Structures are given as structure tokens and as C-alpha cells.
Coordinates of C-alpha atoms in Angstrom, one line a residue:
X291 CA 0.0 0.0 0.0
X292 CA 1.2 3.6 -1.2
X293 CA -0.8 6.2 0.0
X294 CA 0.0 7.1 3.4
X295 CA -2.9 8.4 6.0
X296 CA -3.1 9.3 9.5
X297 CA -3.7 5.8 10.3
X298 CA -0.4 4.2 8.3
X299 CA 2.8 3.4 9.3
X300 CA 5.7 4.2 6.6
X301 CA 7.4 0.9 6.3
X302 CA 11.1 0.2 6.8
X303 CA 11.3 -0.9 3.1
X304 CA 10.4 0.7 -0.1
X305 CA 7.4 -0.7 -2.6
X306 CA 7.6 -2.2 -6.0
X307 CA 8.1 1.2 -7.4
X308 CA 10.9 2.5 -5.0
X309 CA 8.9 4.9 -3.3
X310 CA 8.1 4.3 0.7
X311 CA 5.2 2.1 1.5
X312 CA 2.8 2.2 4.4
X313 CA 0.4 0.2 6.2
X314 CA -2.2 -0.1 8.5
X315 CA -0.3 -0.3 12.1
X316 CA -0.8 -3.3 13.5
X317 CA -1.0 -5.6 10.3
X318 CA 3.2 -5.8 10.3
X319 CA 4.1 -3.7 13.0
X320 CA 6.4 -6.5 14.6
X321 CA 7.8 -7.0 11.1
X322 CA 8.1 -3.6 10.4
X323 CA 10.0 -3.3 14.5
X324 CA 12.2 -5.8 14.1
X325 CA 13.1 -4.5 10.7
X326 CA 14.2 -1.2 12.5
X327 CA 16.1 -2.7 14.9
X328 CA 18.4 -5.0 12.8
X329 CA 19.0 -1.7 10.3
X330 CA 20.7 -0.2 14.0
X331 CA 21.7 -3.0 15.1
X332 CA 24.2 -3.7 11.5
X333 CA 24.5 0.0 11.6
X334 CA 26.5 -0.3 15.3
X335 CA 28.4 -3.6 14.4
X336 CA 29.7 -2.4 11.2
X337 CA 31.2 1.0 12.8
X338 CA 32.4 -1.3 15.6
X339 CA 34.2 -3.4 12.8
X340 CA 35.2 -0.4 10.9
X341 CA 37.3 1.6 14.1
X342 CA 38.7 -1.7 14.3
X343 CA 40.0 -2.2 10.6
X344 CA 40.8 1.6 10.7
X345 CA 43.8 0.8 13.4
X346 CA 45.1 -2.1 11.1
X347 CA 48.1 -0.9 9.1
X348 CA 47.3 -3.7 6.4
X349 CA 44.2 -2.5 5.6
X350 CA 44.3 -1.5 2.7
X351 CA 43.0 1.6 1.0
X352 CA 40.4 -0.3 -1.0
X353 CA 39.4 -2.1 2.3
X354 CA 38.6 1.3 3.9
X355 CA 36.7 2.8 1.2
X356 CA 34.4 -0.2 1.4
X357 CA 34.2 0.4 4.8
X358 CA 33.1 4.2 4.2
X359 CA 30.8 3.4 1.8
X360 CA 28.8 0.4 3.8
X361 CA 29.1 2.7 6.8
X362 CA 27.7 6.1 4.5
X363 CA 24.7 3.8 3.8
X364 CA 24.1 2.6 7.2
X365 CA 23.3 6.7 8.3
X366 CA 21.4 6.9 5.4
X367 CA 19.3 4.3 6.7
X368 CA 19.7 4.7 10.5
X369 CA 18.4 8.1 9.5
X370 CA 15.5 6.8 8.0
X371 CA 14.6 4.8 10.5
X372 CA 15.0 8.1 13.0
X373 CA 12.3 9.9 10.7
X374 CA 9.9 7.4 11.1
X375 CA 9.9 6.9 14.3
X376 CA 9.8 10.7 15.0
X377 CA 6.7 10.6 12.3
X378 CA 4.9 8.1 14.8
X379 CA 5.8 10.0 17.8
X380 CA 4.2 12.7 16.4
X381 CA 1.2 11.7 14.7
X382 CA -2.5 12.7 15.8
X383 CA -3.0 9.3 17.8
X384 CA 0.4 10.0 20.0
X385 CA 0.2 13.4 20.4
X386 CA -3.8 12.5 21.9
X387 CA -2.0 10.1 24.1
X388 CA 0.4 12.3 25.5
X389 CA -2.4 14.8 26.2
X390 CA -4.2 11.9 28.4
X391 CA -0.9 11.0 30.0
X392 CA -0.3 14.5 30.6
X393 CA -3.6 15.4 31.9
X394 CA -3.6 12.1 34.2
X395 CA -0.6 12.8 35.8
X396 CA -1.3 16.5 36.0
X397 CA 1.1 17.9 34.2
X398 CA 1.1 20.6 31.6

């Protein structure tokens, strides 16, 4: 599905077309969670890997500019992942929770 609404999630993936795709939350959420995480989670490994192949001195310069360039894609996507999850923090249905939260606890 393509046409994002208040009630869609933008997916961690891209449709058949390239462009972003969305669903309804809840039909992949976990998929779509667990999708997240494993782009961070390569994201941290691979710099991990990287500092570590940066300190060899027979790495060679080919070596590290595959490194740069898997690591350049990993922001790209971390980054991604970062504006979705700021899209669903602040969508109509969160910012109405926080309001109740808010308003429960008494605070302004």
C-alpha cells in the first residue's frame, strides 16, 4: 500500500516502485519493528568493525573505502529509521495520548 494516512505506518522498506510504503499499524508492526532494529543493530556492528579495521596498518585503502561506503549507507538508513519513528511519535494518535498521559498525571 502507497498512500499514506493518519492511520499508516511508513514501512522500513520501499514498494515495488521504489517509493516508501505504508500500512495499517498493527498488520506488520512487529515485522516492520524488528526490521528497525536489525538496520541499527548492523548500523552499530559495522562501525564497531570499521574503528577496528581503521587501526590495522594492512588494511588497505580499497578495504577502507568499502568500509566508508557500507558505513555512509548505514546513516542513510539509520536516518531513515530516525524519521519514522519521529513521524509516529508525532502523529494525531500519540500526540492524543500524551495529552491523556499528561492530563492524568497532572502535568502541563
Amino acid at each position: 500500500m502507497n498512500q499514506p494516512s493518519e492511520h499508516m505506518r511508513r514501512l522500513p522498506w520501499n514498494g515495488p516502485e521504489g517509493t516508501a510504503d505504508y500500512a495499517a499499524h498493527g498488520l506488520v508492526d512487529h515485522i516492520a519493528d524488528r526490521t528497525e532494529a536489525d538496520i541499527v543493530s548492523r548500523a552499530r556492528n559495522d562501525a564497531a568493525y570499521s574503528l577496528i579495521m581503521s587501526q590495522r596498518p594492512e588494511a588497505s585503502r580499497e578495504d577502507l573505502c568499502r568500509l566508508v561506503a557500507k558505513l555512509a549507507g548505514h546513516v542513510r538508513d539509520v536516518a531513515s529509521v530516525a524519521d519514522m519513528r519521529e513521524e509516529r511519535l508525532n502523529s494525531p494518535a500519540a500526540k492524543a495520548l500524551e495529552g491523556a498521559l499528561r492530563a492524568a498525571l497532572g502535568q502541563h
